[in-house]
Amino acid sequence: MTNTIPKFPESYWTESANVNEYPVLEESIATDVTVVGGGISGITTAYLLAQAGLKVVLLEAGKLLHGTTGHTTAKITAQHDLIYDELLNKQGSEKAKLYYQANQEALQFIKQTIEQHQIECGFSIQDAYIYTNSDEYISKLDKEMAAYEKLGINASYVDRIPLQLASKAAIIMHKQAQFHPLQYLSALAVKFVEAGGFIYEQTTAIDVEEGPLPEVITSKGYRIKCKHVVSCTHFPFYDGHGFYFARMHADRSYVLGVHVDEAIPEGMYLSAEEPKRSIRYVETAESAKLLLIGGQSHKTGQGVCTINHYEELKKYAAKQFQVKEIAYRWSAQDLVTGDKIPYIGRITSSSMNVYIATGYHKWGMTNGTAAALLIRDLITEKENAYEPLFSPSRSMSLGTVAKLVMDNADVAKHLVAGKIEMVHKRLEDLAADEGSVVRLHGKRAGAYKDVNGNLFLVDTTCTHMGCEVEWNNGDRTWDCPCHGSRFAFNGDVVEGPAEEPLKVLDF
């Protein structure tokens, strides 16, 4: 057993799930609905629409369930940090209550679907705790509890938590849940196909030609003609003049999967204060509890050397628990809107048949499911009380607009800083399995040397809007500090909004 951090990132979910493989799209086709994105939003939306009798095609640029959904902590809860007091003050009681109800209904949908199809996915009802050990945050918990009471949320206020962590107060949101997300969604994908749906992997959608019958265009030039298009690609693969790159920012956070030599109580836990600490257990196939410890959030492409975030979680785990082994490490990227409410619905007010689901603010299990339920109703022309709350075209307060202006000023700062940065490192300075910005022929370049000494050189200018990417040594990717695009060490796109790879350079 060892408590060293694994050399390469790997999610427990992806390592422990058997997900079917699906073919590549090799022709132009027609369908009723094209859903783009093979995570929780895309698969659930496709499943629901197929159940409603529509002909549905699901496209995934890579492998199904290897994106954000495969790197979550998989808490199914409406307790989304200290959000309800904020929603009450900024959005009013009606919208705050709708937000809670939408996420609680999503939890119930997941539970009922698991029961209906008898899906084995480690689903269990758990209380969700948000706790503090800071005197400063007790007053914030008091306000949050008052918001819970005003909104009719089933909750309790306690002075300690079952987990053996120092705590002075906590709020419990009762009867929330946790599960293995990939076991659940891989089963749902099978049910979708059984209902007549089609899944195509390694098929990248790059554009939409809007019209009465929109067409989705793939990177190979194939076209899918349909009546409706749904973008569930985490960051929208198609912007539709919605300017989503300027209306959200990307955060990264980190997770360790740890075996400990002690009993772990029931419950899911989140610290109120910074640095955030998220804790839940997983019942593994060996009947051992794997503790998932998450935190260390920061804007993508910004902050300290990324491996340090794993080191901080390791120190925390060693201080709080009897660690036997750090078995897994992974990171996730989340998009945050100005008002912390997702964008779900028609991509713009003038677009009647292109839909979007994004901006889940780290709470994709319920928000992603709520998105699928809402989009199902929009396409099948059923009334849904949550449409105005989540509408991407909703108006925002002056305070929210001011925050977006600040976010974009931060983008401008990083755009300029990357252009004038002095780079002194040379190719010959790189060790094996090291990446860095280097000086090549007098210009800025990105270099990675693998364990066998092979060099990969790329132009560090992001293909989205020209910011300079930075090396993420924790995940071996090039990350953009402006809008969160991420690229593999060889320049391939890992995450949008960028659609084109980084330019490969010669020695």
PDB file of N, CA, C and O in Angstrom, residues 188-259:
ATOM      1  N   LEU A 188     -28.683   3.465 -19.256  1.00  0.00           N
ATOM      2  CA  LEU A 188     -29.672   4.330 -19.889  1.00  0.00           C
ATOM      3  C   LEU A 188     -29.406   4.430 -21.391  1.00  0.00           C
ATOM      4  O   LEU A 188     -30.349   4.480 -22.195  1.00  0.00           O
ATOM      5  N   ALA A 189     -28.123   4.441 -21.778  1.00  0.00           N
ATOM      6  CA  ALA A 189     -27.783   4.473 -23.203  1.00  0.00           C
ATOM      7  C   ALA A 189     -28.285   3.216 -23.912  1.00  0.00           C
ATOM      8  O   ALA A 189     -28.781   3.281 -25.038  1.00  0.00           O
ATOM      9  N   VAL A 190     -28.176   2.074 -23.241  1.00  0.00           N
ATOM     10  CA  VAL A 190     -28.684   0.822 -23.813  1.00  0.00           C
ATOM     11  C   VAL A 190     -30.199   0.913 -23.984  1.00  0.00           C
ATOM     12  O   VAL A 190     -30.750   0.498 -25.023  1.00  0.00           O
ATOM     13  N   LYS A 191     -30.893   1.440 -22.993  1.00  0.00           N
ATOM     14  CA  LYS A 191     -32.352   1.600 -23.090  1.00  0.00           C
ATOM     15  C   LYS A 191     -32.724   2.552 -24.225  1.00  0.00           C
ATOM     16  O   LYS A 191     -33.741   2.350 -24.908  1.00  0.00           O
ATOM     17  N   PHE A 192     -31.923   3.580 -24.426  1.00  0.00           N
ATOM     18  CA  PHE A 192     -32.152   4.512 -25.530  1.00  0.00           C
ATOM     19  C   PHE A 192     -32.058   3.795 -26.879  1.00  0.00           C
ATOM     20  O   PHE A 192     -32.929   3.951 -27.753  1.00  0.00           O
ATOM     21  N   VAL A 193     -31.031   2.985 -27.053  1.00  0.00           N
ATOM     22  CA  VAL A 193     -30.855   2.244 -28.309  1.00  0.00           C
ATOM     23  C   VAL A 193     -31.994   1.239 -28.487  1.00  0.00           C
ATOM     24  O   VAL A 193     -32.530   1.068 -29.588  1.00  0.00           O
ATOM     25  N   GLU A 194     -32.398   0.573 -27.407  1.00  0.00           N
ATOM     26  CA  GLU A 194     -33.506  -0.379 -27.489  1.00  0.00           C
ATOM     27  C   GLU A 194     -34.808   0.304 -27.904  1.00  0.00           C
ATOM     28  O   GLU A 194     -35.674  -0.317 -28.526  1.00  0.00           O
ATOM     29  N   ALA A 195     -34.919   1.615 -27.587  1.00  0.00           N
ATOM     30  CA  ALA A 195     -36.121   2.372 -27.954  1.00  0.00           C
ATOM     31  C   ALA A 195     -36.042   2.923 -29.383  1.00  0.00           C
ATOM     32  O   ALA A 195     -36.934   3.667 -29.793  1.00  0.00           O
ATOM     33  N   GLY A 196     -34.990   2.553 -30.109  1.00  0.00           N
ATOM     34  CA  GLY A 196     -34.863   2.977 -31.502  1.00  0.00           C
ATOM     35  C   GLY A 196     -33.868   4.081 -31.752  1.00  0.00           C
ATOM     36  O   GLY A 196     -33.738   4.572 -32.883  1.00  0.00           O
ATOM     37  N   GLY A 197     -33.131   4.499 -30.713  1.00  0.00           N
ATOM     38  CA  GLY A 197     -32.153   5.560 -30.871  1.00  0.00           C
ATOM     39  C   GLY A 197     -30.852   5.071 -31.478  1.00  0.00           C
ATOM     40  O   GLY A 197     -30.559   3.871 -31.500  1.00  0.00           O
ATOM     41  N   PHE A 198     -30.044   6.022 -31.963  1.00  0.00           N
ATOM     42  CA  PHE A 198     -28.751   5.722 -32.571  1.00  0.00           C
ATOM     43  C   PHE A 198     -27.669   6.538 -31.882  1.00  0.00           C
ATOM     44  O   PHE A 198     -27.827   7.745 -31.667  1.00  0.00           O
ATOM     45  N   ILE A 199     -26.560   5.884 -31.515  1.00  0.00           N
ATOM     46  CA  ILE A 199     -25.410   6.547 -30.902  1.00  0.00           C
ATOM     47  C   ILE A 199     -24.216   6.416 -31.837  1.00  0.00           C
ATOM     48  O   ILE A 199     -23.916   5.320 -32.315  1.00  0.00           O
ATOM     49  N   TYR A 200     -23.528   7.540 -32.068  1.00  0.00           N
ATOM     50  CA  TYR A 200     -22.309   7.538 -32.870  1.00  0.00           C
ATOM     51  C   TYR A 200     -21.186   8.165 -32.054  1.00  0.00           C
ATOM     52  O   TYR A 200     -21.282   9.316 -31.640  1.00  0.00           O
ATOM     53  N   GLU A 201     -20.127   7.374 -31.808  1.00  0.00           N
ATOM     54  CA  GLU A 201     -18.948   7.869 -31.106  1.00  0.00           C
ATOM     55  C   GLU A 201     -17.914   8.346 -32.120  1.00  0.00           C
ATOM     56  O   GLU A 201     -18.037   8.110 -33.323  1.00  0.00           O
ATOM     57  N   GLN A 202     -16.857   9.014 -31.585  1.00  0.00           N
ATOM     58  CA  GLN A 202     -15.762   9.527 -32.432  1.00  0.00           C
ATOM     59  C   GLN A 202     -16.335  10.321 -33.615  1.00  0.00           C
ATOM     60  O   GLN A 202     -15.825  10.269 -34.724  1.00  0.00           O
ATOM     61  N   THR A 203     -17.401  11.041 -33.348  1.00  0.00           N
ATOM     62  CA  THR A 203     -18.091  11.826 -34.382  1.00  0.00           C
ATOM     63  C   THR A 203     -18.271  13.239 -33.848  1.00  0.00           C
ATOM     64  O   THR A 203     -19.102  13.477 -32.970  1.00  0.00           O
ATOM     65  N   THR A 204     -17.468  14.156 -34.360  1.00  0.00           N
ATOM     66  CA  THR A 204     -17.421  15.515 -33.828  1.00  0.00           C
ATOM     67  C   THR A 204     -18.339  16.443 -34.603  1.00  0.00           C
ATOM     68  O   THR A 204     -18.162  16.632 -35.811  1.00  0.00           O
ATOM     69  N   ALA A 205     -19.312  17.007 -33.909  1.00  0.00           N
ATOM     70  CA  ALA A 205     -20.166  18.036 -34.513  1.00  0.00           C
ATOM     71  C   ALA A 205     -19.446  19.371 -34.417  1.00  0.00           C
ATOM     72  O   ALA A 205     -18.945  19.745 -33.349  1.00  0.00           O
ATOM     73  N   ILE A 206     -19.361  20.107 -35.531  1.00  0.00           N
ATOM     74  CA  ILE A 206     -18.607  21.361 -35.532  1.00  0.00           C
ATOM     75  C   ILE A 206     -19.463  22.583 -35.842  1.00  0.00           C
ATOM     76  O   ILE A 206     -19.047  23.714 -35.590  1.00  0.00           O
ATOM     77  N   ASP A 207     -20.667  22.381 -36.389  1.00  0.00           N
ATOM     78  CA  ASP A 207     -21.470  23.543 -36.749  1.00  0.00           C
ATOM     79  C   ASP A 207     -22.922  23.137 -36.941  1.00  0.00           C
ATOM     80  O   ASP A 207     -23.243  21.946 -37.064  1.00  0.00           O
ATOM     81  N   VAL A 208     -23.785  24.156 -36.951  1.00  0.00           N
ATOM     82  CA  VAL A 208     -25.202  23.970 -37.242  1.00  0.00           C
ATOM     83  C   VAL A 208     -25.614  25.001 -38.288  1.00  0.00           C
ATOM     84  O   VAL A 208     -25.284  26.183 -38.167  1.00  0.00           O
ATOM     85  N   GLU A 209     -26.281  24.544 -39.314  1.00  0.00           N
ATOM     86  CA  GLU A 209     -26.914  25.452 -40.260  1.00  0.00           C
ATOM     87  C   GLU A 209     -28.378  25.542 -39.862  1.00  0.00           C
ATOM     88  O   GLU A 209     -29.136  24.588 -40.021  1.00  0.00           O
ATOM     89  N   GLU A 210     -28.750  26.687 -39.281  1.00  0.00           N
ATOM     90  CA  GLU A 210     -30.111  26.838 -38.772  1.00  0.00           C
ATOM     91  C   GLU A 210     -31.105  27.054 -39.908  1.00  0.00           C
ATOM     92  O   GLU A 210     -30.756  27.496 -40.989  1.00  0.00           O
ATOM     93  N   GLY A 211     -32.351  26.728 -39.614  1.00  0.00           N
ATOM     94  CA  GLY A 211     -33.431  26.873 -40.581  1.00  0.00           C
ATOM     95  C   GLY A 211     -34.618  26.060 -40.108  1.00  0.00           C
ATOM     96  O   GLY A 211     -34.596  25.472 -39.017  1.00  0.00           O
ATOM     97  N   PRO A 212     -35.683  26.006 -40.919  1.00  0.00           N
ATOM     98  CA  PRO A 212     -36.846  25.177 -40.542  1.00  0.00           C
ATOM     99  C   PRO A 212     -36.455  23.729 -40.264  1.00  0.00           C
ATOM    100  O   PRO A 212     -37.010  23.088 -39.377  1.00  0.00           O
ATOM    101  N   LEU A 213     -35.490  23.223 -41.043  1.00  0.00           N
ATOM    102  CA  LEU A 213     -34.908  21.899 -40.799  1.00  0.00           C
ATOM    103  C   LEU A 213     -33.403  22.085 -40.643  1.00  0.00           C
ATOM    104  O   LEU A 213     -32.650  22.062 -41.621  1.00  0.00           O
ATOM    105  N   PRO A 214     -32.926  22.321 -39.430  1.00  0.00           N
ATOM    106  CA  PRO A 214     -31.490  22.569 -39.234  1.00  0.00           C
ATOM    107  C   PRO A 214     -30.656  21.352 -39.594  1.00  0.00           C
ATOM    108  O   PRO A 214     -31.143  20.216 -39.571  1.00  0.00           O
ATOM    109  N   GLU A 215     -29.394  21.602 -39.930  1.00  0.00           N
ATOM    110  CA  GLU A 215     -28.458  20.532 -40.243  1.00  0.00           C
ATOM    111  C   GLU A 215     -27.230  20.649 -39.355  1.00  0.00           C
ATOM    112  O   GLU A 215     -26.645  21.730 -39.223  1.00  0.00           O
ATOM    113  N   VAL A 216     -26.863  19.539 -38.724  1.00  0.00           N
ATOM    114  CA  VAL A 216     -25.640  19.452 -37.939  1.00  0.00           C
ATOM    115  C   VAL A 216     -24.530  18.956 -38.858  1.00  0.00           C
ATOM    116  O   VAL A 216     -24.703  17.967 -39.578  1.00  0.00           O
ATOM    117  N   ILE A 217     -23.400  19.655 -38.853  1.00  0.00           N
ATOM    118  CA  ILE A 217     -22.279  19.306 -39.727  1.00  0.00           C
ATOM    119  C   ILE A 217     -21.169  18.713 -38.879  1.00  0.00           C
ATOM    120  O   ILE A 217     -20.788  19.270 -37.848  1.00  0.00           O
ATOM    121  N   THR A 218     -20.625  17.576 -39.297  1.00  0.00           N
ATOM    122  CA  THR A 218     -19.548  16.922 -38.556  1.00  0.00           C
ATOM    123  C   THR A 218     -18.198  17.308 -39.138  1.00  0.00           C
ATOM    124  O   THR A 218     -18.099  17.867 -40.226  1.00  0.00           O
ATOM    125  N   SER A 219     -17.154  16.975 -38.407  1.00  0.00           N
ATOM    126  CA  SER A 219     -15.793  17.313 -38.838  1.00  0.00           C
ATOM    127  C   SER A 219     -15.403  16.599 -40.125  1.00  0.00           C
ATOM    128  O   SER A 219     -14.499  17.033 -40.836  1.00  0.00           O
ATOM    129  N   LYS A 220     -16.078  15.482 -40.444  1.00  0.00           N
ATOM    130  CA  LYS A 220     -15.799  14.774 -41.694  1.00  0.00           C
ATOM    131  C   LYS A 220     -16.674  15.260 -42.847  1.00  0.00           C
ATOM    132  O   LYS A 220     -16.603  14.710 -43.950  1.00  0.00           O
ATOM    133  N   GLY A 221     -17.504  16.252 -42.579  1.00  0.00           N
ATOM    134  CA  GLY A 221     -18.333  16.821 -43.633  1.00  0.00           C
ATOM    135  C   GLY A 221     -19.697  16.187 -43.797  1.00  0.00           C
ATOM    136  O   GLY A 221     -20.464  16.581 -44.682  1.00  0.00           O
ATOM    137  N   TYR A 222     -20.026  15.217 -42.951  1.00  0.00           N
ATOM    138  CA  TYR A 222     -21.353  14.611 -43.033  1.00  0.00           C
ATOM    139  C   TYR A 222     -22.385  15.538 -42.405  1.00  0.00           C
ATOM    140  O   TYR A 222     -22.074  16.362 -41.541  1.00  0.00           O
ATOM    141  N   ARG A 223     -23.633  15.392 -42.831  1.00  0.00           N
ATOM    142  CA  ARG A 223     -24.711  16.251 -42.357  1.00  0.00           C
ATOM    143  C   ARG A 223     -25.840  15.414 -41.773  1.00  0.00           C
ATOM    144  O   ARG A 223     -26.179  14.358 -42.324  1.00  0.00           O
ATOM    145  N   ILE A 224     -26.405  15.915 -40.676  1.00  0.00           N
ATOM    146  CA  ILE A 224     -27.577  15.288 -40.081  1.00  0.00           C
ATOM    147  C   ILE A 224     -28.712  16.297 -40.164  1.00  0.00           C
ATOM    148  O   ILE A 224     -28.699  17.318 -39.467  1.00  0.00           O
ATOM    149  N   LYS A 225     -29.657  16.022 -41.031  1.00  0.00           N
ATOM    150  CA  LYS A 225     -30.818  16.897 -41.175  1.00  0.00           C
ATOM    151  C   LYS A 225     -31.855  16.491 -40.142  1.00  0.00           C
ATOM    152  O   LYS A 225     -32.131  15.299 -39.963  1.00  0.00           O
ATOM    153  N   CYS A 226     -32.440  17.478 -39.448  1.00  0.00           N
ATOM    154  CA  CYS A 226     -33.353  17.146 -38.363  1.00  0.00           C
ATOM    155  C   CYS A 226     -34.335  18.293 -38.115  1.00  0.00           C
ATOM    156  O   CYS A 226     -34.252  19.345 -38.761  1.00  0.00           O
ATOM    157  N   LYS A 227     -35.227  18.065 -37.179  1.00  0.00           N
ATOM    158  CA  LYS A 227     -36.184  19.105 -36.788  1.00  0.00           C
ATOM    159  C   LYS A 227     -35.682  19.906 -35.584  1.00  0.00           C
ATOM    160  O   LYS A 227     -36.051  21.072 -35.409  1.00  0.00           O
ATOM    161  N   HIS A 228     -34.863  19.269 -34.745  1.00  0.00           N
ATOM    162  CA  HIS A 228     -34.370  19.913 -33.534  1.00  0.00           C
ATOM    163  C   HIS A 228     -32.919  19.493 -33.289  1.00  0.00           C
ATOM    164  O   HIS A 228     -32.542  18.343 -33.538  1.00  0.00           O
ATOM    165  N   VAL A 229     -32.123  20.439 -32.756  1.00  0.00           N
ATOM    166  CA  VAL A 229     -30.742  20.177 -32.358  1.00  0.00           C
ATOM    167  C   VAL A 229     -30.595  20.534 -30.887  1.00  0.00           C
ATOM    168  O   VAL A 229     -31.056  21.595 -30.447  1.00  0.00           O
ATOM    169  N   VAL A 230     -29.959  19.646 -30.121  1.00  0.00           N
ATOM    170  CA  VAL A 230     -29.727  19.895 -28.699  1.00  0.00           C
ATOM    171  C   VAL A 230     -28.229  19.810 -28.429  1.00  0.00           C
ATOM    172  O   VAL A 230     -27.612  18.770 -28.670  1.00  0.00           O
ATOM    173  N   SER A 231     -27.638  20.901 -27.934  1.00  0.00           N
ATOM    174  CA  SER A 231     -26.219  20.918 -27.582  1.00  0.00           C
ATOM    175  C   SER A 231     -26.059  20.615 -26.104  1.00  0.00           C
ATOM    176  O   SER A 231     -26.456  21.399 -25.245  1.00  0.00           O
ATOM    177  N   CYS A 232     -25.464  19.448 -25.815  1.00  0.00           N
ATOM    178  CA  CYS A 232     -25.178  19.031 -24.433  1.00  0.00           C
ATOM    179  C   CYS A 232     -23.691  18.748 -24.290  1.00  0.00           C
ATOM    180  O   CYS A 232     -23.280  17.764 -23.672  1.00  0.00           O
ATOM    181  N   THR A 233     -22.861  19.595 -24.893  1.00  0.00           N
ATOM    182  CA  THR A 233     -21.422  19.341 -24.998  1.00  0.00           C
ATOM    183  C   THR A 233     -20.612  20.041 -23.926  1.00  0.00           C
ATOM    184  O   THR A 233     -19.467  20.406 -24.162  1.00  0.00           O
ATOM    185  N   HIS A 234     -21.185  20.221 -22.743  1.00  0.00           N
ATOM    186  CA  HIS A 234     -20.500  20.926 -21.665  1.00  0.00           C
ATOM    187  C   HIS A 234     -20.334  22.385 -22.087  1.00  0.00           C
ATOM    188  O   HIS A 234     -21.177  23.202 -21.769  1.00  0.00           O
ATOM    189  N   PHE A 235     -19.265  22.742 -22.820  1.00  0.00           N
ATOM    190  CA  PHE A 235     -19.258  24.055 -23.447  1.00  0.00           C
ATOM    191  C   PHE A 235     -19.927  23.894 -24.811  1.00  0.00           C
ATOM    192  O   PHE A 235     -19.626  22.953 -25.544  1.00  0.00           O
ATOM    193  N   PRO A 236     -20.843  24.805 -25.168  1.00  0.00           N
ATOM    194  CA  PRO A 236     -21.598  24.635 -26.417  1.00  0.00           C
ATOM    195  C   PRO A 236     -20.695  24.491 -27.635  1.00  0.00           C
ATOM    196  O   PRO A 236     -19.804  25.317 -27.853  1.00  0.00           O
ATOM    197  N   PHE A 237     -20.919  23.437 -28.429  1.00  0.00           N
ATOM    198  CA  PHE A 237     -20.129  23.261 -29.650  1.00  0.00           C
ATOM    199  C   PHE A 237     -20.538  24.283 -30.706  1.00  0.00           C
ATOM    200  O   PHE A 237     -19.784  24.577 -31.631  1.00  0.00           O
ATOM    201  N   TYR A 238     -21.739  24.836 -30.557  1.00  0.00           N
ATOM    202  CA  TYR A 238     -22.275  25.833 -31.489  1.00  0.00           C
ATOM    203  C   TYR A 238     -22.800  26.993 -30.663  1.00  0.00           C
ATOM    204  O   TYR A 238     -23.590  26.821 -29.749  1.00  0.00           O
ATOM    205  N   ASP A 239     -22.338  28.199 -30.980  1.00  0.00           N
ATOM    206  CA  ASP A 239     -22.671  29.367 -30.165  1.00  0.00           C
ATOM    207  C   ASP A 239     -23.969  30.036 -30.581  1.00  0.00           C
ATOM    208  O   ASP A 239     -24.694  30.592 -29.748  1.00  0.00           O
ATOM    209  N   GLY A 240     -24.294  29.998 -31.874  1.00  0.00           N
ATOM    210  CA  GLY A 240     -25.542  30.579 -32.369  1.00  0.00           C
ATOM    211  C   GLY A 240     -25.702  32.054 -32.066  1.00  0.00           C
ATOM    212  O   GLY A 240     -26.810  32.535 -31.846  1.00  0.00           O
ATOM    213  N   HIS A 241     -24.583  32.794 -32.008  1.00  0.00           N
ATOM    214  CA  HIS A 241     -24.583  34.220 -31.671  1.00  0.00           C
ATOM    215  C   HIS A 241     -25.105  34.474 -30.260  1.00  0.00           C
ATOM    216  O   HIS A 241     -25.617  35.559 -29.958  1.00  0.00           O
ATOM    217  N   GLY A 242     -24.963  33.457 -29.393  1.00  0.00           N
ATOM    218  CA  GLY A 242     -25.345  33.629 -27.994  1.00  0.00           C
ATOM    219  C   GLY A 242     -24.208  34.153 -27.133  1.00  0.00           C
ATOM    220  O   GLY A 242     -24.409  34.488 -25.966  1.00  0.00           O
ATOM    221  N   PHE A 243     -22.976  34.209 -27.698  1.00  0.00           N
ATOM    222  CA  PHE A 243     -21.781  34.729 -27.010  1.00  0.00           C
ATOM    223  C   PHE A 243     -21.567  34.063 -25.659  1.00  0.00           C
ATOM    224  O   PHE A 243     -21.260  34.722 -24.659  1.00  0.00           O
ATOM    225  N   TYR A 244     -21.689  32.734 -25.635  1.00  0.00           N
ATOM    226  CA  TYR A 244     -21.571  32.013 -24.373  1.00  0.00           C
ATOM    227  C   TYR A 244     -20.155  32.058 -23.808  1.00  0.00           C
ATOM    228  O   TYR A 244     -19.967  31.979 -22.590  1.00  0.00           O
ATOM    229  N   PHE A 245     -19.152  32.225 -24.658  1.00  0.00           N
ATOM    230  CA  PHE A 245     -17.774  32.301 -24.172  1.00  0.00           C
ATOM    231  C   PHE A 245     -17.587  33.516 -23.257  1.00  0.00           C
ATOM    232  O   PHE A 245     -16.697  33.528 -22.413  1.00  0.00           O
ATOM    233  N   ALA A 246     -18.420  34.555 -23.433  1.00  0.00           N
ATOM    234  CA  ALA A 246     -18.330  35.766 -22.614  1.00  0.00           C
ATOM    235  C   ALA A 246     -19.321  35.757 -21.457  1.00  0.00           C
ATOM    236  O   ALA A 246     -19.318  36.680 -20.639  1.00  0.00           O
ATOM    237  N   ARG A 247     -20.136  34.720 -21.356  1.00  0.00           N
ATOM    238  CA  ARG A 247     -21.200  34.679 -20.352  1.00  0.00           C
ATOM    239  C   ARG A 247     -20.982  33.591 -19.303  1.00  0.00           C
ATOM    240  O   ARG A 247     -21.819  33.384 -18.432  1.00  0.00           O
ATOM    241  N   MET A 248     -19.840  32.901 -19.388  1.00  0.00           N
ATOM    242  CA  MET A 248     -19.490  31.866 -18.409  1.00  0.00           C
ATOM    243  C   MET A 248     -17.985  31.883 -18.230  1.00  0.00           C
ATOM    244  O   MET A 248     -17.247  32.385 -19.075  1.00  0.00           O
ATOM    245  N   HIS A 249     -17.536  31.323 -17.107  1.00  0.00           N
ATOM    246  CA  HIS A 249     -16.103  31.048 -16.977  1.00  0.00           C
ATOM    247  C   HIS A 249     -15.925  29.590 -16.548  1.00  0.00           C
ATOM    248  O   HIS A 249     -16.842  28.967 -16.001  1.00  0.00           O
ATOM    249  N   ALA A 250     -14.743  29.056 -16.826  1.00  0.00           N
ATOM    250  CA  ALA A 250     -14.456  27.646 -16.558  1.00  0.00           C
ATOM    251  C   ALA A 250     -13.624  27.508 -15.292  1.00  0.00           C
ATOM    252  O   ALA A 250     -12.618  28.198 -15.117  1.00  0.00           O
ATOM    253  N   ASP A 251     -14.052  26.614 -14.396  1.00  0.00           N
ATOM    254  CA  ASP A 251     -13.318  26.273 -13.175  1.00  0.00           C
ATOM    255  C   ASP A 251     -12.844  24.827 -13.259  1.00  0.00           C
ATOM    256  O   ASP A 251     -13.556  23.961 -13.774  1.00  0.00           O
ATOM    257  N   ARG A 252     -11.645  24.589 -12.713  1.00  0.00           N
ATOM    258  CA  ARG A 252     -11.173  23.212 -12.543  1.00  0.00           C
ATOM    259  C   ARG A 252     -11.144  22.888 -11.062  1.00  0.00           C
ATOM    260  O   ARG A 252     -10.877  23.747 -10.224  1.00  0.00           O
ATOM    261  N   SER A 253     -11.436  21.637 -10.740  1.00  0.00           N
ATOM    262  CA  SER A 253     -11.321  21.140  -9.378  1.00  0.00           C
ATOM    263  C   SER A 253     -10.747  19.731  -9.428  1.00  0.00           C
ATOM    264  O   SER A 253     -10.684  19.117 -10.501  1.00  0.00           O
ATOM    265  N   TYR A 254     -10.363  19.201  -8.269  1.00  0.00           N
ATOM    266  CA  TYR A 254      -9.544  17.996  -8.218  1.00  0.00           C
ATOM    267  C   TYR A 254     -10.119  16.989  -7.224  1.00  0.00           C
ATOM    268  O   TYR A 254     -10.766  17.372  -6.244  1.00  0.00           O
ATOM    269  N   VAL A 255      -9.864  15.703  -7.489  1.00  0.00           N
ATOM    270  CA  VAL A 255     -10.393  14.629  -6.647  1.00  0.00           C
ATOM    271  C   VAL A 255      -9.305  13.583  -6.406  1.00  0.00           C
ATOM    272  O   VAL A 255      -8.571  13.218  -7.342  1.00  0.00           O
ATOM    273  N   LEU A 256      -9.212  13.118  -5.182  1.00  0.00           N
ATOM    274  CA  LEU A 256      -8.414  11.931  -4.856  1.00  0.00           C
ATOM    275  C   LEU A 256      -9.359  10.814  -4.437  1.00  0.00           C
ATOM    276  O   LEU A 256     -10.314  11.051  -3.683  1.00  0.00           O
ATOM    277  N   GLY A 257      -9.092   9.586  -4.909  1.00  0.00           N
ATOM    278  CA  GLY A 257      -9.800   8.399  -4.446  1.00  0.00           C
ATOM    279  C   GLY A 257      -8.901   7.671  -3.470  1.00  0.00           C
ATOM    280  O   GLY A 257      -7.847   7.163  -3.851  1.00  0.00           O
ATOM    281  N   VAL A 258      -9.305   7.611  -2.186  1.00  0.00           N
ATOM    282  CA  VAL A 258      -8.426   7.188  -1.100  1.00  0.00           C
ATOM    283  C   VAL A 258      -9.020   6.009  -0.343  1.00  0.00           C
ATOM    284  O   VAL A 258     -10.192   6.034   0.046  1.00  0.00           O
ATOM    285  N   HIS A 259      -8.203   4.976  -0.135  1.00  0.00           N
ATOM    286  CA  HIS A 259      -8.572   3.893   0.791  1.00  0.00           C
ATOM    287  C   HIS A 259      -8.060   4.258   2.183  1.00  0.00           C
ATOM    288  O   HIS A 259      -6.898   4.651   2.331  1.00  0.00           O
TER     289      HIS A 259
END
